[in-house]
Amino acid sequence: MPPLAASRVPTPEGFISHVGRRSIEAGRALADVRTWLPLLTGQMRRLGVDSVPIALFIAVFTGIVLSLLASYIFTGTVPLYFVGALVAKTIMMELGPVLTGMALAGRVGASIAAELGTMKVTEQVDALETLAYDRYSYLVVPRVLAAALMFPVVTAFAMAVGVASGWLTAINLLDLSSAEFLKGLKLFYQFKDIWFGLVKSASFGAAVALMGCLRGLDAKGGAEGVGRATTRAVVLGCEAILVLDAFWALVLL
């Protein structure tokens, strides 16, 4: 009995090959446009538009904290207008996409895994296939595409709000003028700062949705199994975000 139990423990190689096979099957399902296209708009609203409030909430306080930390670090060493440069660079290139992605991994990844996991354990997925619907083109593709399209939109709002909250904090609490903050912001600004963050966020969205779909479709064992799948989807989504963050830094910077 112990050897049998040990043999069921998934190895990293087995998990990667499993994700690879499922990803290939989902890629093939892209050809079935008539199935997933009508579902795309609804998923974009659910996964993107409904996620804007939590993203903006996080962005507001991220901008405030960054502005205060920058002032603490720079006081007495470099001109204080560098606060604008640090806030803008950090939010647009790193904290905006990553913190937004992490928050949405909890909301979007968990929601997808719970929904599909419930469908799996109640045999609704099997019922779909008896009606000649492919599970990947009907359930996976619209969610992954919607997340990949909407995560950059949500992240763009978060970037703007984060920089704005950092600016308001600087002029109200740090005795910086708007001109000084904008001087620091413009000093090191490059257009690459924006598209770098948006490219990352698109990959984050696809990874989070894919992990949620795969864990949900693998759920078994009733409500307890759905709970495990949901937890695992969030963890894997966060891990995927960190790995992709490092990957894009190596490739694009």
PDB file of C-alpha atoms in Angstrom:
ATOM      1  CA  MET A   1       0.000   0.000   0.000  1.00  0.00           C
ATOM      2  CA  PRO A   2       2.683   2.624   0.823  1.00  0.00           C
ATOM      3  CA  PRO A   3       4.432   2.165  -2.567  1.00  0.00           C
ATOM      4  CA  LEU A   4       1.085   2.628  -4.336  1.00  0.00           C
ATOM      5  CA  ALA A   5       0.410   5.838  -2.429  1.00  0.00           C
ATOM      6  CA  ALA A   6       3.895   7.113  -3.200  1.00  0.00           C
ATOM      7  CA  SER A   7       3.433   6.393  -6.889  1.00  0.00           C
ATOM      8  CA  ARG A   8       0.467   8.741  -6.962  1.00  0.00           C
ATOM      9  CA  VAL A   9       2.512  11.735  -5.824  1.00  0.00           C
ATOM     10  CA  PRO A  10       2.894  13.955  -8.912  1.00  0.00           C
ATOM     11  CA  THR A  11       6.426  14.765  -9.997  1.00  0.00           C
ATOM     12  CA  PRO A  12       7.400  18.135 -11.487  1.00  0.00           C
ATOM     13  CA  GLU A  13       8.112  16.443 -14.824  1.00  0.00           C
ATOM     14  CA  GLY A  14       4.709  14.767 -14.792  1.00  0.00           C
ATOM     15  CA  PHE A  15       2.947  18.022 -13.975  1.00  0.00           C
ATOM     16  CA  ILE A  16       4.770  19.940 -16.715  1.00  0.00           C
ATOM     17  CA  SER A  17       3.986  17.268 -19.314  1.00  0.00           C
ATOM     18  CA  HIS A  18       0.358  17.223 -18.155  1.00  0.00           C
ATOM     19  CA  VAL A  19       0.057  21.005 -18.514  1.00  0.00           C
ATOM     20  CA  GLY A  20       1.803  20.802 -21.885  1.00  0.00           C
ATOM     21  CA  ARG A  21      -0.639  18.210 -23.222  1.00  0.00           C
ATOM     22  CA  ARG A  22      -3.653  20.134 -22.003  1.00  0.00           C
ATOM     23  CA  SER A  23      -2.269  23.385 -23.440  1.00  0.00           C
ATOM     24  CA  ILE A  24      -1.802  21.745 -26.849  1.00  0.00           C
ATOM     25  CA  GLU A  25      -5.385  20.461 -26.752  1.00  0.00           C
ATOM     26  CA  ALA A  26      -6.613  23.955 -25.848  1.00  0.00           C
ATOM     27  CA  GLY A  27      -4.557  25.397 -28.708  1.00  0.00           C
ATOM     28  CA  ARG A  28      -6.197  23.019 -31.150  1.00  0.00           C
ATOM     29  CA  ALA A  29      -9.592  24.111 -29.866  1.00  0.00           C
ATOM     30  CA  LEU A  30      -8.855  27.667 -31.085  1.00  0.00           C
ATOM     31  CA  ALA A  31      -9.908  26.512 -34.554  1.00  0.00           C
ATOM     32  CA  ASP A  32     -13.470  25.991 -33.291  1.00  0.00           C
ATOM     33  CA  VAL A  33     -14.260  29.712 -33.470  1.00  0.00           C
ATOM     34  CA  ARG A  34     -18.025  29.233 -33.704  1.00  0.00           C
ATOM     35  CA  THR A  35     -18.060  27.647 -30.259  1.00  0.00           C
ATOM     36  CA  TRP A  36     -15.863  29.986 -28.214  1.00  0.00           C
ATOM     37  CA  LEU A  37     -16.435  33.362 -29.915  1.00  0.00           C
ATOM     38  CA  PRO A  38     -20.028  33.906 -28.656  1.00  0.00           C
ATOM     39  CA  LEU A  39     -18.819  33.208 -25.105  1.00  0.00           C
ATOM     40  CA  LEU A  40     -15.824  35.566 -25.217  1.00  0.00           C
ATOM     41  CA  THR A  41     -17.593  38.851 -24.445  1.00  0.00           C
ATOM     42  CA  GLY A  42     -19.305  37.509 -21.341  1.00  0.00           C
ATOM     43  CA  GLN A  43     -16.030  36.109 -20.019  1.00  0.00           C
ATOM     44  CA  MET A  44     -14.248  39.404 -20.692  1.00  0.00           C
ATOM     45  CA  ARG A  45     -16.812  41.177 -18.554  1.00  0.00           C
ATOM     46  CA  ARG A  46     -16.659  38.611 -15.757  1.00  0.00           C
ATOM     47  CA  LEU A  47     -12.902  38.236 -15.639  1.00  0.00           C
ATOM     48  CA  GLY A  48     -11.885  41.770 -16.562  1.00  0.00           C
ATOM     49  CA  VAL A  49     -14.480  44.467 -15.959  1.00  0.00           C
ATOM     50  CA  ASP A  50     -15.646  42.958 -12.664  1.00  0.00           C
ATOM     51  CA  SER A  51     -12.007  42.826 -11.478  1.00  0.00           C
ATOM     52  CA  VAL A  52     -11.334  46.556 -11.917  1.00  0.00           C
ATOM     53  CA  PRO A  53     -12.402  47.654  -8.382  1.00  0.00           C
ATOM     54  CA  ILE A  54      -9.990  45.343  -6.542  1.00  0.00           C
ATOM     55  CA  ALA A  55      -7.154  46.271  -8.923  1.00  0.00           C
ATOM     56  CA  LEU A  56      -7.724  49.988  -8.354  1.00  0.00           C
ATOM     57  CA  PHE A  57      -7.946  49.504  -4.584  1.00  0.00           C
ATOM     58  CA  ILE A  58      -4.533  47.832  -4.587  1.00  0.00           C
ATOM     59  CA  ALA A  59      -3.072  50.466  -6.933  1.00  0.00           C
ATOM     60  CA  VAL A  60      -4.130  53.375  -4.730  1.00  0.00           C
ATOM     61  CA  PHE A  61      -2.294  52.111  -1.670  1.00  0.00           C
ATOM     62  CA  THR A  62       0.680  50.886  -3.702  1.00  0.00           C
ATOM     63  CA  GLY A  63       1.206  54.423  -5.002  1.00  0.00           C
ATOM     64  CA  ILE A  64       0.885  55.900  -1.515  1.00  0.00           C
ATOM     65  CA  VAL A  65       3.383  53.500   0.043  1.00  0.00           C
ATOM     66  CA  LEU A  66       5.892  53.849  -2.807  1.00  0.00           C
ATOM     67  CA  SER A  67       5.815  57.625  -2.579  1.00  0.00           C
ATOM     68  CA  LEU A  68       6.411  57.574   1.171  1.00  0.00           C
ATOM     69  CA  LEU A  69       9.168  54.962   0.916  1.00  0.00           C
ATOM     70  CA  ALA A  70      10.907  56.873  -1.872  1.00  0.00           C
ATOM     71  CA  SER A  71      10.881  60.018   0.251  1.00  0.00           C
ATOM     72  CA  TYR A  72      12.353  58.104   3.203  1.00  0.00           C
ATOM     73  CA  ILE A  73      15.108  56.595   1.029  1.00  0.00           C
ATOM     74  CA  PHE A  74      16.024  59.763  -0.895  1.00  0.00           C
ATOM     75  CA  THR A  75      15.910  62.389   1.875  1.00  0.00           C
ATOM     76  CA  GLY A  76      19.383  63.787   2.414  1.00  0.00           C
ATOM     77  CA  THR A  77      20.944  61.766  -0.422  1.00  0.00           C
ATOM     78  CA  VAL A  78      19.379  62.680  -3.782  1.00  0.00           C
ATOM     79  CA  PRO A  79      16.948  65.375  -4.917  1.00  0.00           C
ATOM     80  CA  LEU A  80      13.428  64.628  -3.749  1.00  0.00           C
ATOM     81  CA  TYR A  81      11.951  64.970  -7.244  1.00  0.00           C
ATOM     82  CA  PHE A  82      13.366  61.491  -7.911  1.00  0.00           C
ATOM     83  CA  VAL A  83      10.266  60.285  -6.026  1.00  0.00           C
ATOM     84  CA  GLY A  84       8.331  60.762  -9.268  1.00  0.00           C
ATOM     85  CA  ALA A  85      10.816  58.651 -11.211  1.00  0.00           C
ATOM     86  CA  LEU A  86      10.762  55.796  -8.707  1.00  0.00           C
ATOM     87  CA  VAL A  87       6.978  55.745  -8.346  1.00  0.00           C
ATOM     88  CA  ALA A  88       6.342  55.789 -12.095  1.00  0.00           C
ATOM     89  CA  LYS A  89       9.047  53.278 -13.048  1.00  0.00           C
ATOM     90  CA  THR A  90       8.192  50.822 -10.284  1.00  0.00           C
ATOM     91  CA  ILE A  91       4.444  50.876 -10.805  1.00  0.00           C
ATOM     92  CA  MET A  92       4.517  50.732 -14.609  1.00  0.00           C
ATOM     93  CA  MET A  93       7.205  48.079 -14.969  1.00  0.00           C
ATOM     94  CA  GLU A  94       6.829  45.848 -11.924  1.00  0.00           C
ATOM     95  CA  LEU A  95       4.378  46.408  -9.105  1.00  0.00           C
ATOM     96  CA  GLY A  96       1.434  47.385 -11.309  1.00  0.00           C
ATOM     97  CA  PRO A  97       1.445  44.198 -13.397  1.00  0.00           C
ATOM     98  CA  VAL A  98       2.630  41.822 -10.662  1.00  0.00           C
ATOM     99  CA  LEU A  99       0.436  42.968  -7.775  1.00  0.00           C
ATOM    100  CA  THR A 100      -2.582  43.226 -10.064  1.00  0.00           C
ATOM    101  CA  GLY A 101      -1.823  39.774 -11.441  1.00  0.00           C
ATOM    102  CA  MET A 102      -1.488  38.301  -7.959  1.00  0.00           C
ATOM    103  CA  ALA A 103      -4.776  39.820  -6.853  1.00  0.00           C
ATOM    104  CA  LEU A 104      -6.560  38.587  -9.963  1.00  0.00           C
ATOM    105  CA  ALA A 105      -4.972  35.155  -9.563  1.00  0.00           C
ATOM    106  CA  GLY A 106      -6.944  34.906  -6.342  1.00  0.00           C
ATOM    107  CA  ARG A 107     -10.147  36.227  -7.835  1.00  0.00           C
ATOM    108  CA  VAL A 108     -10.073  34.938 -11.411  1.00  0.00           C
ATOM    109  CA  GLY A 109      -8.112  31.709 -10.917  1.00  0.00           C
ATOM    110  CA  ALA A 110     -10.221  30.646  -7.949  1.00  0.00           C
ATOM    111  CA  SER A 111     -13.471  31.542  -9.693  1.00  0.00           C
ATOM    112  CA  ILE A 112     -12.599  29.554 -12.818  1.00  0.00           C
ATOM    113  CA  ALA A 113     -11.359  26.520 -10.880  1.00  0.00           C
ATOM    114  CA  ALA A 114     -14.417  26.469  -8.611  1.00  0.00           C
ATOM    115  CA  GLU A 115     -16.837  26.831 -11.529  1.00  0.00           C
ATOM    116  CA  LEU A 116     -15.250  24.187 -13.734  1.00  0.00           C
ATOM    117  CA  GLY A 117     -14.513  21.924 -10.776  1.00  0.00           C
ATOM    118  CA  THR A 118     -18.176  21.965  -9.794  1.00  0.00           C
ATOM    119  CA  MET A 119     -19.151  21.202 -13.379  1.00  0.00           C
ATOM    120  CA  LYS A 120     -16.687  18.319 -13.444  1.00  0.00           C
ATOM    121  CA  VAL A 121     -17.768  16.616 -10.211  1.00  0.00           C
ATOM    122  CA  THR A 122     -21.455  17.032 -11.093  1.00  0.00           C
ATOM    123  CA  GLU A 123     -20.795  15.495 -14.542  1.00  0.00           C
ATOM    124  CA  GLN A 124     -21.878  18.610 -16.435  1.00  0.00           C
ATOM    125  CA  VAL A 125     -18.640  18.465 -18.440  1.00  0.00           C
ATOM    126  CA  ASP A 126     -19.491  14.936 -19.544  1.00  0.00           C
ATOM    127  CA  ALA A 127     -22.987  16.105 -20.467  1.00  0.00           C
ATOM    128  CA  LEU A 128     -21.508  18.825 -22.677  1.00  0.00           C
ATOM    129  CA  GLU A 129     -19.448  16.264 -24.555  1.00  0.00           C
ATOM    130  CA  THR A 130     -22.498  14.069 -25.125  1.00  0.00           C
ATOM    131  CA  LEU A 131     -24.046  17.123 -26.827  1.00  0.00           C
ATOM    132  CA  ALA A 132     -20.997  17.274 -29.150  1.00  0.00           C
ATOM    133  CA  TYR A 133     -19.365  20.252 -27.427  1.00  0.00           C
ATOM    134  CA  ASP A 134     -15.606  20.096 -27.009  1.00  0.00           C
ATOM    135  CA  ARG A 135     -14.696  20.902 -23.396  1.00  0.00           C
ATOM    136  CA  TYR A 136     -11.672  22.954 -24.407  1.00  0.00           C
ATOM    137  CA  SER A 137     -13.331  25.125 -27.045  1.00  0.00           C
ATOM    138  CA  TYR A 138     -16.415  25.671 -24.852  1.00  0.00           C
ATOM    139  CA  LEU A 139     -14.862  26.037 -21.386  1.00  0.00           C
ATOM    140  CA  VAL A 140     -11.132  26.735 -21.654  1.00  0.00           C
ATOM    141  CA  VAL A 141     -10.485  28.866 -24.747  1.00  0.00           C
ATOM    142  CA  PRO A 142     -12.956  31.719 -24.014  1.00  0.00           C
ATOM    143  CA  ARG A 143     -11.672  32.057 -20.448  1.00  0.00           C
ATOM    144  CA  VAL A 144      -7.990  32.029 -21.365  1.00  0.00           C
ATOM    145  CA  LEU A 145      -8.470  34.495 -24.232  1.00  0.00           C
ATOM    146  CA  ALA A 146     -10.647  36.780 -22.108  1.00  0.00           C
ATOM    147  CA  ALA A 147      -8.058  36.861 -19.330  1.00  0.00           C
ATOM    148  CA  ALA A 148      -5.198  37.482 -21.770  1.00  0.00           C
ATOM    149  CA  LEU A 149      -7.120  40.378 -23.345  1.00  0.00           C
ATOM    150  CA  MET A 150      -8.492  41.964 -20.175  1.00  0.00           C
ATOM    151  CA  PHE A 151      -5.553  41.691 -17.758  1.00  0.00           C
ATOM    152  CA  PRO A 152      -3.618  44.397 -19.694  1.00  0.00           C
ATOM    153  CA  VAL A 153      -6.689  46.659 -19.639  1.00  0.00           C
ATOM    154  CA  VAL A 154      -7.132  46.246 -15.887  1.00  0.00           C
ATOM    155  CA  THR A 155      -3.383  46.697 -15.371  1.00  0.00           C
ATOM    156  CA  ALA A 156      -3.388  49.917 -17.428  1.00  0.00           C
ATOM    157  CA  PHE A 157      -6.068  51.376 -15.131  1.00  0.00           C
ATOM    158  CA  ALA A 158      -4.062  50.225 -12.110  1.00  0.00           C
ATOM    159  CA  MET A 159      -0.900  51.879 -13.452  1.00  0.00           C
ATOM    160  CA  ALA A 160      -2.660  55.200 -13.977  1.00  0.00           C
ATOM    161  CA  VAL A 161      -4.322  55.152 -10.557  1.00  0.00           C
ATOM    162  CA  GLY A 162      -1.108  54.053  -8.822  1.00  0.00           C
ATOM    163  CA  VAL A 163       0.927  56.896 -10.325  1.00  0.00           C
ATOM    164  CA  ALA A 164      -1.864  59.374  -9.568  1.00  0.00           C
ATOM    165  CA  SER A 165      -2.071  58.288  -5.920  1.00  0.00           C
ATOM    166  CA  GLY A 166       1.728  58.561  -5.628  1.00  0.00           C
ATOM    167  CA  TRP A 167       1.548  62.079  -7.076  1.00  0.00           C
ATOM    168  CA  LEU A 168      -1.228  63.136  -4.668  1.00  0.00           C
ATOM    169  CA  THR A 169       0.743  61.723  -1.745  1.00  0.00           C
ATOM    170  CA  ALA A 170       3.887  63.583  -2.841  1.00  0.00           C
ATOM    171  CA  ILE A 171       2.241  66.989  -3.141  1.00  0.00           C
ATOM    172  CA  ASN A 172       0.187  66.670   0.052  1.00  0.00           C
ATOM    173  CA  LEU A 173       2.533  64.860   2.442  1.00  0.00           C
ATOM    174  CA  LEU A 174       6.062  65.322   1.080  1.00  0.00           C
ATOM    175  CA  ASP A 175       6.055  69.036   0.250  1.00  0.00           C
ATOM    176  CA  LEU A 176       6.771  68.310  -3.401  1.00  0.00           C
ATOM    177  CA  SER A 177       5.157  70.422  -6.091  1.00  0.00           C
ATOM    178  CA  SER A 178       3.432  68.909  -9.081  1.00  0.00           C
ATOM    179  CA  ALA A 179       6.161  70.337 -11.314  1.00  0.00           C
ATOM    180  CA  GLU A 180       8.875  68.591  -9.285  1.00  0.00           C
ATOM    181  CA  PHE A 181       7.042  65.261  -9.291  1.00  0.00           C
ATOM    182  CA  LEU A 182       6.485  65.458 -13.064  1.00  0.00           C
ATOM    183  CA  LYS A 183      10.131  66.432 -13.557  1.00  0.00           C
ATOM    184  CA  GLY A 184      11.218  63.215 -11.875  1.00  0.00           C
ATOM    185  CA  LEU A 185       8.606  61.197 -13.759  1.00  0.00           C
ATOM    186  CA  LYS A 186       9.761  62.519 -17.143  1.00  0.00           C
ATOM    187  CA  LEU A 187      13.443  62.217 -16.292  1.00  0.00           C
ATOM    188  CA  PHE A 188      13.741  58.465 -16.868  1.00  0.00           C
ATOM    189  CA  TYR A 189      10.436  57.746 -18.618  1.00  0.00           C
ATOM    190  CA  GLN A 190      10.517  55.592 -21.739  1.00  0.00           C
ATOM    191  CA  PHE A 191       7.573  54.272 -23.745  1.00  0.00           C
ATOM    192  CA  LYS A 192       8.972  50.799 -23.113  1.00  0.00           C
ATOM    193  CA  ASP A 193       7.987  51.184 -19.448  1.00  0.00           C
ATOM    194  CA  ILE A 194       4.312  50.933 -20.390  1.00  0.00           C
ATOM    195  CA  TRP A 195       4.317  48.201 -23.019  1.00  0.00           C
ATOM    196  CA  PHE A 196       6.707  46.076 -20.964  1.00  0.00           C
ATOM    197  CA  GLY A 197       4.174  45.988 -18.135  1.00  0.00           C
ATOM    198  CA  LEU A 198       1.239  45.347 -20.465  1.00  0.00           C
ATOM    199  CA  VAL A 199       2.960  42.477 -22.284  1.00  0.00           C
ATOM    200  CA  LYS A 200       3.723  40.862 -18.945  1.00  0.00           C
ATOM    201  CA  SER A 201       0.163  41.283 -17.737  1.00  0.00           C
ATOM    202  CA  ALA A 202      -1.253  39.610 -20.866  1.00  0.00           C
ATOM    203  CA  SER A 203       0.913  36.545 -20.240  1.00  0.00           C
ATOM    204  CA  PHE A 204      -0.075  36.613 -16.557  1.00  0.00           C
ATOM    205  CA  GLY A 205      -3.753  36.570 -17.506  1.00  0.00           C
ATOM    206  CA  ALA A 206      -3.372  33.636 -19.875  1.00  0.00           C
ATOM    207  CA  ALA A 207      -1.374  31.662 -17.295  1.00  0.00           C
ATOM    208  CA  VAL A 208      -3.794  32.338 -14.425  1.00  0.00           C
ATOM    209  CA  ALA A 209      -6.842  31.365 -16.486  1.00  0.00           C
ATOM    210  CA  LEU A 210      -5.133  28.271 -17.884  1.00  0.00           C
ATOM    211  CA  MET A 211      -4.151  27.051 -14.404  1.00  0.00           C
ATOM    212  CA  GLY A 212      -7.693  27.639 -13.177  1.00  0.00           C
ATOM    213  CA  CYS A 213      -9.169  25.715 -16.118  1.00  0.00           C
ATOM    214  CA  LEU A 214      -6.772  22.774 -15.824  1.00  0.00           C
ATOM    215  CA  ARG A 215      -7.174  22.413 -12.073  1.00  0.00           C
ATOM    216  CA  GLY A 216     -10.945  22.732 -12.361  1.00  0.00           C
ATOM    217  CA  LEU A 217     -11.216  20.094 -15.086  1.00  0.00           C
ATOM    218  CA  ASP A 218      -9.035  17.734 -13.042  1.00  0.00           C
ATOM    219  CA  ALA A 219     -11.174  18.101  -9.902  1.00  0.00           C
ATOM    220  CA  LYS A 220     -12.579  14.932  -8.366  1.00  0.00           C
ATOM    221  CA  GLY A 221     -13.980  13.857  -5.034  1.00  0.00           C
ATOM    222  CA  GLY A 222     -16.966  16.147  -4.573  1.00  0.00           C
ATOM    223  CA  ALA A 223     -16.894  19.445  -2.665  1.00  0.00           C
ATOM    224  CA  GLU A 224     -13.574  18.636  -1.002  1.00  0.00           C
ATOM    225  CA  GLY A 225     -11.980  17.989  -4.377  1.00  0.00           C
ATOM    226  CA  VAL A 226     -13.312  21.281  -5.736  1.00  0.00           C
ATOM    227  CA  GLY A 227     -11.810  23.078  -2.741  1.00  0.00           C
ATOM    228  CA  ARG A 228      -8.427  21.468  -3.324  1.00  0.00           C
ATOM    229  CA  ALA A 229      -8.552  22.323  -7.021  1.00  0.00           C
ATOM    230  CA  THR A 230      -9.411  25.949  -6.260  1.00  0.00           C
ATOM    231  CA  THR A 231      -6.572  26.325  -3.765  1.00  0.00           C
ATOM    232  CA  ARG A 232      -4.124  24.679  -6.122  1.00  0.00           C
ATOM    233  CA  ALA A 233      -5.218  26.918  -9.010  1.00  0.00           C
ATOM    234  CA  VAL A 234      -4.471  30.067  -7.014  1.00  0.00           C
ATOM    235  CA  VAL A 235      -1.061  28.775  -5.906  1.00  0.00           C
ATOM    236  CA  LEU A 236      -0.095  27.698  -9.424  1.00  0.00           C
ATOM    237  CA  GLY A 237      -1.325  30.987 -10.864  1.00  0.00           C
ATOM    238  CA  CYS A 238       0.860  32.989  -8.463  1.00  0.00           C
ATOM    239  CA  GLU A 239       3.839  30.753  -9.176  1.00  0.00           C
ATOM    240  CA  ALA A 240       3.308  31.159 -12.928  1.00  0.00           C
ATOM    241  CA  ILE A 241       3.222  34.947 -12.525  1.00  0.00           C
ATOM    242  CA  LEU A 242       6.577  34.976 -10.720  1.00  0.00           C
ATOM    243  CA  VAL A 243       8.203  32.667 -13.281  1.00  0.00           C
ATOM    244  CA  LEU A 244       6.873  34.724 -16.217  1.00  0.00           C
ATOM    245  CA  ASP A 245       7.955  37.945 -14.505  1.00  0.00           C
ATOM    246  CA  ALA A 246      11.543  36.688 -14.365  1.00  0.00           C
ATOM    247  CA  PHE A 247      11.305  35.377 -17.935  1.00  0.00           C
ATOM    248  CA  TRP A 248      10.172  38.707 -19.403  1.00  0.00           C
ATOM    249  CA  ALA A 249      12.841  40.571 -17.424  1.00  0.00           C
ATOM    250  CA  LEU A 250      15.505  38.352 -18.984  1.00  0.00           C
ATOM    251  CA  VAL A 251      14.047  38.570 -22.498  1.00  0.00           C
ATOM    252  CA  LEU A 252      12.915  42.187 -22.825  1.00  0.00           C
ATOM    253  CA  LEU A 253      15.142  44.266 -20.536  1.00  0.00           C
TER     254      LEU A 253
END
